[in-house]
Short mmCIF file of C-alpha atoms in Angstrom, two decimals:
data_model
loop_
_atom_site.label_atom_id
_atom_site.label_comp_id
_atom_site.label_asym_id
_atom_site.label_seq_id
_atom_site.Cartn_x
_atom_site.Cartn_y
_atom_site.Cartn_z
CA MET D 1 87.00 27.81 165.02
CA THR D 2 89.26 30.17 163.22
CA THR D 3 88.63 30.50 159.49
CA THR D 4 90.89 31.74 156.85
CA GLN D 5 89.87 33.48 153.51
CA PRO D 6 91.07 31.55 150.14
CA ALA D 7 92.41 33.52 147.41
CA GLN D 8 89.53 34.29 145.01
CA THR D 9 89.43 33.31 141.45
CA PRO D 10 89.64 36.38 139.17
CA LEU D 11 86.29 37.18 137.76
CA GLY D 12 87.32 36.49 133.96
CA SER D 13 86.52 32.92 134.01
CA LEU D 14 86.21 29.86 136.13
CA PRO D 15 89.55 27.72 136.68
CA PRO D 16 89.84 24.45 135.09
CA ARG D 17 87.82 21.49 136.81
CA GLU D 18 90.09 19.29 139.18
CA HIS D 19 89.54 15.93 140.53
CA LEU D 20 88.95 16.37 144.34
CA ARG D 21 91.90 14.53 146.01
CA PRO D 22 91.11 12.32 148.95
CA GLY D 23 92.19 14.12 152.08
CA GLN D 24 92.01 17.44 150.45
CA THR D 25 88.96 18.57 152.54
CA THR D 26 87.39 16.87 155.72
CA THR D 27 83.72 17.32 154.37
CA VAL D 28 83.46 16.78 150.55
CA LEU D 29 79.77 16.75 150.32
CA ASP D 30 77.05 19.05 152.00
CA VAL D 31 73.41 17.79 151.35
CA VAL D 32 70.85 20.46 152.20
CA ILE D 33 67.25 19.60 153.17
CA PRO D 34 64.93 22.61 152.90
CA VAL D 35 62.01 22.24 155.21
CA TYR D 36 58.88 24.05 156.19
CA ASN D 37 56.60 22.58 158.86
CA GLU D 38 58.12 19.15 158.35
CA GLU D 39 57.73 17.82 162.01
CA SER D 40 56.52 14.50 160.81
CA ASP D 41 58.95 13.60 158.23
CA LEU D 42 62.06 15.30 159.12
CA GLU D 43 63.62 12.86 161.85
CA PRO D 44 62.96 9.80 159.77
CA CYS D 45 64.13 11.64 156.60
CA VAL D 46 67.56 12.79 158.19
CA ARG D 47 68.26 9.36 160.08
CA ARG D 48 67.52 7.37 156.70
CA LEU D 49 69.85 9.73 154.87
CA HIS D 50 72.59 9.68 157.43
CA ASP D 51 72.27 6.02 157.54
CA HIS D 52 72.76 5.63 153.67
CA LEU D 53 75.64 7.94 153.32
CA SER D 54 77.58 6.36 156.39
CA ARG D 55 77.17 3.05 154.60
CA THR D 56 78.01 4.19 150.82
CA PHE D 57 79.58 7.52 150.53
CA PRO D 58 83.45 7.12 150.63
CA TYR D 59 84.14 10.76 151.64
CA GLY D 60 83.24 12.99 154.47
CA PHE D 61 79.72 14.53 154.49
CA ARG D 62 77.42 16.92 156.43
CA ILE D 63 73.71 17.12 156.25
CA THR D 64 72.21 20.63 156.70
CA ILE D 65 68.65 21.20 157.73
CA ALA D 66 67.51 24.46 156.31
CA ASP D 67 64.49 25.46 158.32
CA ASN D 68 62.36 27.91 156.20
CA ALA D 69 60.58 29.71 158.94
CA SER D 70 58.56 26.73 160.32
CA THR D 71 55.91 27.38 162.90
CA ASP D 72 55.43 23.75 164.07
CA ARG D 73 58.06 21.56 165.99
CA THR D 74 60.47 21.44 163.08
CA PRO D 75 63.06 23.86 164.77
CA GLU D 76 63.12 21.71 167.92
CA ILE D 77 63.70 18.39 165.86
CA SER D 78 66.28 20.06 163.78
CA ALA D 79 68.15 21.15 166.99
CA ALA D 80 67.84 17.82 168.63
CA LEU D 81 69.27 16.08 165.36
CA ASP D 82 71.93 18.72 165.39
CA GLU D 83 73.03 17.65 168.95
CA LYS D 84 72.66 13.98 168.61
CA ILE D 85 74.35 13.58 165.17
CA ASP D 86 77.77 14.89 164.42
CA GLU D 87 77.38 14.94 160.69
CA VAL D 88 73.98 17.04 161.09
CA THR D 89 73.88 20.81 161.40
CA ALA D 90 70.60 22.93 161.72
CA VAL D 91 70.12 26.41 160.09
CA ARG D 92 67.16 28.58 160.79
CA LEU D 93 65.74 31.15 158.47
CA GLU D 94 63.05 33.72 159.35
CA GLU D 95 61.77 34.09 155.79
CA LYS D 96 60.25 31.31 153.79
CA GLY D 97 61.79 30.16 150.18
CA ARG D 98 63.58 27.14 148.94
CA GLY D 99 65.81 29.28 147.01
CA ARG D 100 66.60 31.55 149.73
CA ALA D 101 67.29 28.59 152.12
CA LEU D 102 69.76 26.93 149.30
CA ARG D 103 71.43 30.39 148.64
CA THR D 104 72.04 30.93 152.31
CA VAL D 105 73.32 27.62 153.14
CA TRP D 106 75.47 27.05 150.01
CA SER D 107 77.07 30.41 150.29
CA LEU D 108 78.38 29.58 153.72
CA SER D 109 79.42 25.90 153.11
CA ASP D 110 82.95 25.12 152.61
CA ALA D 111 82.36 21.89 151.01
CA PRO D 112 83.49 21.46 147.35
CA VAL D 113 80.36 19.78 146.41
CA LEU D 114 76.94 21.06 147.34
CA ALA D 115 73.61 19.07 146.96
CA TYR D 116 69.96 19.27 148.10
CA MET D 117 66.96 16.86 148.21
CA ASP D 118 63.50 17.22 149.24
CA VAL D 119 62.60 16.03 152.74
CA ASP D 120 60.03 13.52 151.60
CA LEU D 121 62.96 11.50 149.88
CA SER D 122 60.84 10.80 146.76
CA THR D 123 64.09 10.11 145.03
CA ASP D 124 65.85 6.67 145.57
CA LEU D 125 68.93 7.26 147.51
CA ASN D 126 71.08 4.72 145.34
CA ALA D 127 71.10 7.83 142.76
CA LEU D 128 73.23 10.24 145.05
CA LEU D 129 76.42 8.78 144.55
CA PRO D 130 76.03 8.85 140.74
CA LEU D 131 74.75 12.41 141.07
CA VAL D 132 77.83 13.90 142.74
CA ALA D 133 80.49 11.52 141.19
CA PRO D 134 81.01 13.62 137.96
CA LEU D 135 81.48 16.85 140.24
CA ILE D 136 83.98 15.06 142.49
CA SER D 137 86.00 13.74 139.37
CA GLY D 138 85.81 17.19 137.83
CA HIS D 139 83.94 16.01 134.59
CA SER D 140 80.83 18.32 135.38
CA ASP D 141 79.78 21.49 136.95
CA LEU D 142 76.30 20.74 137.95
CA ALA D 143 74.03 17.68 138.19
CA ILE D 144 70.37 16.91 138.32
CA GLY D 145 68.31 14.13 138.82
CA SER D 146 65.77 13.49 135.89
CA ARG D 147 62.32 11.71 136.19
CA LEU D 148 61.83 12.24 132.55
CA ALA D 149 64.89 10.15 131.22
CA ARG D 150 63.65 6.99 129.43
CA SER D 151 65.41 4.61 132.02
CA SER D 152 63.81 6.52 135.06
CA ARG D 153 61.08 4.75 136.89
CA VAL D 154 58.44 7.22 138.28
CA VAL D 155 55.18 6.65 140.22
CA ARG D 156 52.96 9.56 140.13
CA GLY D 157 49.53 10.79 139.24
CA PRO D 158 48.55 12.02 135.93
CA LYS D 159 48.11 15.65 136.95
CA ARG D 160 51.71 16.15 138.18
CA GLU D 161 53.09 14.17 135.15
CA PHE D 162 51.19 16.51 132.65
CA ILE D 163 52.31 19.83 134.71
CA SER D 164 55.88 18.51 134.78
CA ARG D 165 56.23 17.71 131.22
CA SER D 166 54.34 20.86 130.16
CA TYR D 167 56.63 23.18 132.15
CA ASN D 168 59.66 21.44 130.68
CA LEU D 169 58.17 21.96 127.28
CA ILE D 170 57.81 25.61 128.04
CA LEU D 171 61.43 25.95 129.10
CA ARG D 172 62.38 24.36 125.79
CA GLY D 173 60.46 26.56 123.77
CA SER D 174 60.99 29.78 125.46
CA LEU D 175 64.49 29.52 127.07
CA ALA D 176 65.90 26.82 124.53
CA ALA D 177 66.74 24.72 127.72
CA ARG D 178 68.19 21.15 126.95
CA PHE D 179 68.08 19.81 130.29
CA SER D 180 65.27 17.42 130.59
CA ASP D 181 63.90 17.88 134.10
CA ALA D 182 64.06 21.35 136.01
CA GLN D 183 61.87 20.51 139.01
CA CYS D 184 63.21 17.40 140.44
CA GLY D 185 64.31 18.22 144.06
CA PHE D 186 67.35 16.30 143.66
CA LYS D 187 70.32 18.57 142.45
CA ALA D 188 74.23 19.14 143.20
CA VAL D 189 76.66 21.88 142.11
CA ARG D 190 80.37 22.41 142.53
CA GLY D 191 81.31 24.94 145.18
CA ASP D 192 83.48 26.97 142.84
CA VAL D 193 80.57 27.03 140.32
CA ALA D 194 78.08 28.13 143.19
CA GLU D 195 80.35 31.05 144.32
CA ARG D 196 79.87 32.57 140.78
CA LEU D 197 76.57 31.37 139.96
CA LEU D 198 74.45 32.13 143.10
CA PRO D 199 74.84 35.83 142.99
CA MET D 200 73.27 35.85 139.47
CA VAL D 201 70.25 33.98 140.57
CA GLU D 202 67.48 36.28 141.61
CA ASP D 203 64.54 34.00 142.53
CA SER D 204 64.23 32.89 146.16
CA GLY D 205 61.39 30.47 145.65
CA TRP D 206 60.69 27.49 143.59
CA PHE D 207 61.95 28.85 140.30
CA PHE D 208 65.40 29.09 141.82
CA ASP D 209 66.38 25.56 140.44
CA THR D 210 65.37 26.54 136.80
CA GLU D 211 67.10 29.75 136.76
CA MET D 212 70.25 28.43 138.03
CA LEU D 213 70.14 25.61 135.48
CA VAL D 214 69.26 28.13 132.59
CA LEU D 215 72.05 30.56 133.42
CA ALA D 216 74.51 27.62 133.78
CA GLU D 217 73.51 25.96 130.50
CA ARG D 218 73.79 29.42 128.53
CA ALA D 219 77.25 30.04 130.15
CA GLY D 220 78.34 26.70 128.60
CA LEU D 221 78.65 24.69 131.99
CA ARG D 222 78.41 21.02 131.90
CA ILE D 223 75.23 19.59 133.47
CA HIS D 224 75.17 15.93 134.12
CA GLU D 225 71.65 14.17 134.39
CA VAL D 226 70.87 11.12 136.28
CA PRO D 227 68.11 8.81 135.58
CA VAL D 228 66.22 8.34 139.02
CA ASP D 229 63.44 6.08 140.70
CA TRP D 230 60.96 8.49 142.18
CA VAL D 231 57.61 8.04 144.02
CA ASP D 232 55.37 11.02 144.29
CA ASP D 233 54.48 12.25 147.82
CA PRO D 234 50.68 12.30 147.96
CA HIS D 235 50.95 14.83 151.06
CA SER D 236 52.97 17.34 149.15
CA THR D 237 52.19 20.94 150.54
CA VAL D 238 53.18 22.54 147.15
CA HIS D 239 50.40 25.07 145.86
CA ILE D 240 50.69 24.22 142.18
CA LEU D 241 48.80 27.05 140.87
CA ARG D 242 50.73 29.71 142.65
CA THR D 243 53.96 28.02 141.94
CA ALA D 244 53.14 27.82 138.29
CA THR D 245 52.39 31.27 138.12
CA GLU D 246 55.56 32.35 139.77
CA ASP D 247 57.65 30.08 137.45
CA LEU D 248 56.08 31.74 134.20
CA LYS D 249 57.04 35.17 135.69
CA GLY D 250 60.55 33.87 136.30
CA VAL D 251 60.75 32.49 132.72
CA TRP D 252 59.69 35.96 131.35
CA ARG D 253 62.34 37.71 133.47
CA VAL D 254 65.26 35.36 132.74
CA GLY D 255 64.41 35.21 128.97
CA ARG D 256 64.46 39.17 128.86
CA ALA D 257 67.87 39.25 130.69
CA LEU D 258 69.31 36.79 128.38
CA ALA D 259 68.00 38.59 125.25
CA THR D 260 69.40 41.77 126.43
CA GLY D 261 72.79 40.57 127.63
CA ALA D 262 72.26 41.85 131.04
CA LEU D 263 73.87 38.87 132.78
CA PRO D 264 77.89 38.52 132.93
CA LEU D 265 77.83 34.84 131.98
CA ASP D 266 81.45 34.96 130.81
CA ARG D 267 82.43 34.91 134.56
CA LEU D 268 81.24 31.11 134.32
CA ALA D 269 83.28 30.22 131.34
CA ARG D 270 85.59 27.35 131.63
CA PRO D 271 88.86 26.66 129.96
CA PHE D 272 88.44 24.26 126.97
CA GLY D 273 90.27 21.30 128.90
CA ASP D 274 93.31 20.51 131.08
CA ASP D 275 95.36 18.90 128.34
CA PRO D 276 98.00 21.38 127.26
CA ARG D 277 97.52 20.50 123.67
CA ASP D 278 93.90 21.93 124.00
CA ARG D 279 95.23 25.29 124.95
CA ASP D 280 98.35 25.90 122.83
CA LEU D 281 97.82 24.91 119.18
CA SER D 282 100.38 26.70 117.26
CA GLY D 283 98.97 28.25 113.86
CA VAL D 284 95.24 27.16 114.77
CA PRO D 285 93.16 30.30 115.78
CA ARG D 286 90.98 29.87 118.88
CA GLY D 287 87.47 28.80 118.26
CA LEU D 288 87.69 29.00 114.41
CA ALA D 289 85.65 25.98 113.67
CA ARG D 290 82.59 27.14 115.98
CA GLN D 291 82.88 30.66 114.36
CA VAL D 292 82.76 29.57 110.99
CA MET D 293 79.78 27.36 111.69
CA GLY D 294 77.92 30.32 113.61
CA PHE D 295 78.97 32.59 110.88
CA CYS D 296 77.46 30.43 108.19
CA VAL D 297 74.25 29.93 109.83
CA VAL D 298 74.01 33.65 110.59
CA GLY D 299 74.96 34.34 107.07
CA ALA D 300 72.48 31.98 105.76
CA LEU D 301 69.66 33.73 107.51
CA SER D 302 70.68 37.04 106.78
CA THR D 303 71.02 36.31 103.14
CA LEU D 304 67.20 35.16 103.24
CA LEU D 305 66.35 38.37 104.97
CA TYR D 306 68.37 40.48 102.47
CA LEU D 307 66.67 38.77 99.36
CA GLY D 308 63.18 39.00 100.80
CA LEU D 309 63.80 42.77 101.57
CA TYR D 310 65.22 43.33 98.13
CA SER D 311 62.37 41.86 96.52
CA VAL D 312 59.69 44.01 98.51
CA PHE D 313 61.84 47.22 98.00
CA ARG D 314 62.30 46.41 94.23
CA LEU D 315 58.41 46.75 93.67
CA GLY D 316 58.67 50.60 94.46
CA VAL D 317 62.26 51.55 93.68
CA GLY D 318 65.20 50.66 91.32
CA PRO D 319 67.58 48.09 91.78
CA GLN D 320 70.41 50.04 93.22
CA ALA D 321 68.25 51.86 95.89
CA ALA D 322 66.53 48.51 96.83
CA ASN D 323 69.95 46.82 97.15
CA ALA D 324 71.40 49.55 99.24
CA ALA D 325 68.24 49.71 101.69
CA ALA D 326 67.94 45.73 101.99
CA LEU D 327 71.73 45.41 102.65
CA LEU D 328 71.74 48.14 105.18
CA LEU D 329 68.91 46.55 107.30
CA SER D 330 70.20 42.97 106.92
CA ALA D 331 73.81 44.17 107.92
CA ILE D 332 72.75 45.59 111.21
CA GLY D 333 70.94 42.51 111.90
CA ASN D 334 73.87 40.39 110.83
CA THR D 335 76.56 42.38 113.02
CA ALA D 336 74.20 42.01 116.14
CA ALA D 337 73.77 38.36 115.60
CA ASN D 338 77.30 37.38 114.84
CA ARG D 339 78.31 39.73 117.81
CA ARG D 340 76.34 37.71 120.40
CA LEU D 341 76.20 34.13 118.61
CA THR D 342 79.43 33.94 116.42
CA PHE D 343 82.14 35.90 118.38
CA GLY D 344 80.52 35.39 122.00
CA VAL D 345 80.51 39.13 123.02
CA ARG D 346 77.83 39.88 125.33
CA GLY D 347 76.43 43.12 126.97
CA ARG D 348 76.13 46.67 125.77
CA ASP D 349 79.89 47.62 126.04
CA ARG D 350 81.29 48.72 122.59
CA ALA D 351 77.96 47.62 120.96
CA VAL D 352 77.82 51.09 119.12
CA ARG D 353 81.60 50.80 117.97
CA HIS D 354 80.86 47.26 116.66
CA GLN D 355 77.81 48.48 114.73
CA ALA D 356 79.92 51.20 113.08
CA GLN D 357 82.65 48.89 112.25
CA GLY D 358 79.92 46.64 110.87
CA LEU D 359 78.69 49.55 108.80
CA VAL D 360 82.23 49.93 107.20
CA VAL D 361 82.06 46.33 106.26
CA PHE D 362 78.66 46.82 104.98
CA GLY D 363 80.01 49.53 102.70
CA ILE D 364 82.54 47.00 101.31
CA GLY D 365 79.67 44.62 100.70
CA LEU D 366 77.61 47.38 99.21
CA ALA D 367 80.43 48.24 96.55
CA LEU D 368 80.81 44.56 95.61
CA THR D 369 77.04 43.98 94.98
CA SER D 370 76.35 47.58 93.62
CA GLY D 371 79.41 46.97 91.09
CA SER D 372 78.08 43.72 90.20
CA LEU D 373 74.65 45.14 89.43
CA ALA D 374 76.18 47.95 87.53
CA ALA D 375 78.29 45.45 85.41
CA LEU D 376 75.20 43.55 84.60
CA ASP D 377 73.20 46.31 83.62
CA ALA D 378 76.06 47.60 81.43
CA ALA D 379 76.26 44.15 79.76
CA THR D 380 72.53 43.27 79.23
CA GLY D 381 70.79 46.61 79.31
CA ASP D 382 67.64 45.28 80.92
CA PRO D 383 68.30 42.10 83.03
CA ALA D 384 65.72 39.86 84.11
CA HIS D 385 64.77 39.71 87.73
CA GLY D 386 65.91 36.18 88.16
CA THR D 387 69.35 37.10 86.50
CA GLU D 388 69.72 40.06 89.24
CA MET D 389 69.17 37.60 91.88
CA ALA D 390 71.80 35.21 90.69
CA VAL D 391 74.41 37.93 90.39
CA LEU D 392 73.52 39.24 93.96
CA VAL D 393 73.76 35.68 95.35
CA ALA D 394 77.31 35.33 93.99
CA ALA D 395 78.25 38.85 94.84
CA ASN D 396 77.01 38.21 98.40
CA LEU D 397 78.98 35.05 98.69
CA ALA D 398 82.38 36.92 98.01
CA ALA D 399 81.08 39.77 100.45
CA THR D 400 80.35 37.08 102.91
CA LEU D 401 83.81 35.63 103.03
CA LEU D 402 85.40 39.10 103.22
CA ARG D 403 82.91 39.98 106.02
CA PHE D 404 83.87 37.09 108.11
CA LEU D 405 87.53 37.93 107.88
CA LEU D 406 87.13 41.60 108.62
CA PHE D 407 84.79 40.49 111.50
CA ARG D 408 87.33 38.21 112.90
CA ALA D 409 90.47 40.34 112.27
CA TRP D 410 89.06 43.87 113.09
CA VAL D 411 85.68 44.03 114.51
CA PHE D 412 85.45 40.98 117.19
CA THR D 413 89.12 40.50 117.91
CA ASP D 414 90.52 38.14 120.43
CA ARG D 415 91.63 40.82 122.73
CA ASP D 416 88.17 42.37 122.75
CA ARG D 417 86.44 39.10 123.57
CA GLU D 418 88.78 38.36 126.33
CA ARG D 419 88.37 41.99 127.78
CA ASP D 420 84.65 41.43 127.57
CA GLY D 421 85.02 38.31 129.71
CA ARG D 422 87.07 40.34 132.27
CA THR D 423 84.91 43.55 132.51
CA ALA D 424 81.45 42.34 131.64
CA ALA D 425 79.25 45.01 133.29
CA PRO D 426 76.83 43.17 135.74
CA HIS D 427 72.99 44.22 135.97
CA PRO D 428 72.70 47.36 138.31
CA ASP D 429 70.14 45.13 140.65
CA ARG D 430 72.68 42.39 141.13
CA PRO D 431 75.73 42.01 143.26
CA THR D 432 78.94 43.50 141.84
CA ALA D 433 81.33 41.20 143.85
CA ILE D 434 81.11 37.58 144.58
CA PRO D 435 81.07 37.31 148.42
CA ASP D 436 84.01 35.42 150.20
CA ARG D 437 83.63 31.83 150.79
CA PRO D 438 84.94 30.70 154.22
CA THR D 439 87.22 27.53 154.27
CA ALA D 440 85.64 26.19 157.29
CA ILE D 441 82.17 26.08 158.86
CA PRO D 442 81.89 25.73 162.75
CA ASP D 443 80.81 22.34 163.97
CA ARG D 444 77.79 24.02 165.70
CA PRO D 445 76.84 27.28 163.72
CA THR D 446 75.18 30.11 165.67
CA ALA D 447 72.13 29.53 163.45
CA VAL D 448 70.23 27.64 166.15
CA PRO D 449 71.06 29.28 169.56
CA ASP D 450 69.84 28.16 172.78
CA ARG D 451 67.30 30.79 173.27
CA PRO D 452 63.82 30.47 171.38
CA THR D 453 62.63 33.53 169.80
CA ALA D 454 60.94 32.56 166.36
CA VAL D 455 58.04 30.36 167.35
CA PRO D 456 55.49 31.54 169.50
CA ASN D 457 54.13 29.38 172.33
CA ARG D 458 56.90 26.74 171.56
CA PRO D 459 60.56 26.11 172.28
CA GLY D 460 62.26 27.61 169.16
CA ARG D 461 65.36 28.50 167.65
CA SER D 462 66.17 31.53 165.55
CA ALA D 463 68.88 32.53 163.24
#
């Protein structure tokens, strides 16, 4: 089948979300089932899922079996289902890894909504349509099933319950994750988001889901959660200890990348909305309310740091030297925090210039506070420490207002933030370009040829 390449979206940001129109594409949903040695469960699972989608899903769909280098009869069963059922496609991978399977199949799929579920179908299929509906409507970018929502009904042993809740607690504490369930094998993502997001995800195993969700959340994408009914599979082959170890390594790696600004998350930014009134408001600076709130939080923390440093330095030096040293150290931290948190500038590009400009702003603040101390000393001769602190707080409030205005108008301008979104430098180990996505996928891909090569002593199929 001849395929055409669609025009790629510029890397500056994602386009506004749009409702998928009926008839816009033949296959709206592509459900991937990653499998490894699942000869017993595969055919009943696929037939049950196909029957459910045929009866309840109002759009065209595809079920893709992603075989992760199985060594039993899974490749044969996959190929047979591919031949018997029009909506089923089998893909063979020669390396294990759920993340690798999802990345491979999702990157090749032309469907605008991509989903996956575990082969055991532990999640009630009635949650599938609520899972993908917000993606079809354009409301959300990703969707996950949650076993930890209050209205979810879950049947599983205390060991897995403890592990699941402990893992999500670790994610909340270390990566500030706000989604409730990272491990449930029941997720979906819009195709245009996957095109940008998948090249940023490094993991190829079980941590793939978590990494994808953390990056999407940090980029400001909307994640929809669906409470699910879920029954544990007592015959699961997941190695809990090894998986937990790899997950913790992934948490450390992603946390470090986020802390250093190594990820070009601005490529995942969405416009504020599709209402023209949200984009063109005359006389209202863009993002002002959010910036003021962020600046106030950073300013409050910086002031506490400044006062603490001043009190420490004052034990050994005079008020002017203590003020200068405390203000210098807190100003460096203040500029770095406002650069990232208040004005959304990421990466190392122009960081030195921003710090230099911040030091100029620091000089203005130093002049205000030092002048206030000099005036106090001239007026009272030997002011009490509490009086010094009160004067410094008042002077810092005036310096803070001036600092915000200078940061917004001179240091972190709208033009710089827009340029940062377009030219954010990717991590050297990550792809520098987003691969093309075909607009169509053949009815019978070449991933399962007629000649076996992969499984010794059995009829098999190889990629």
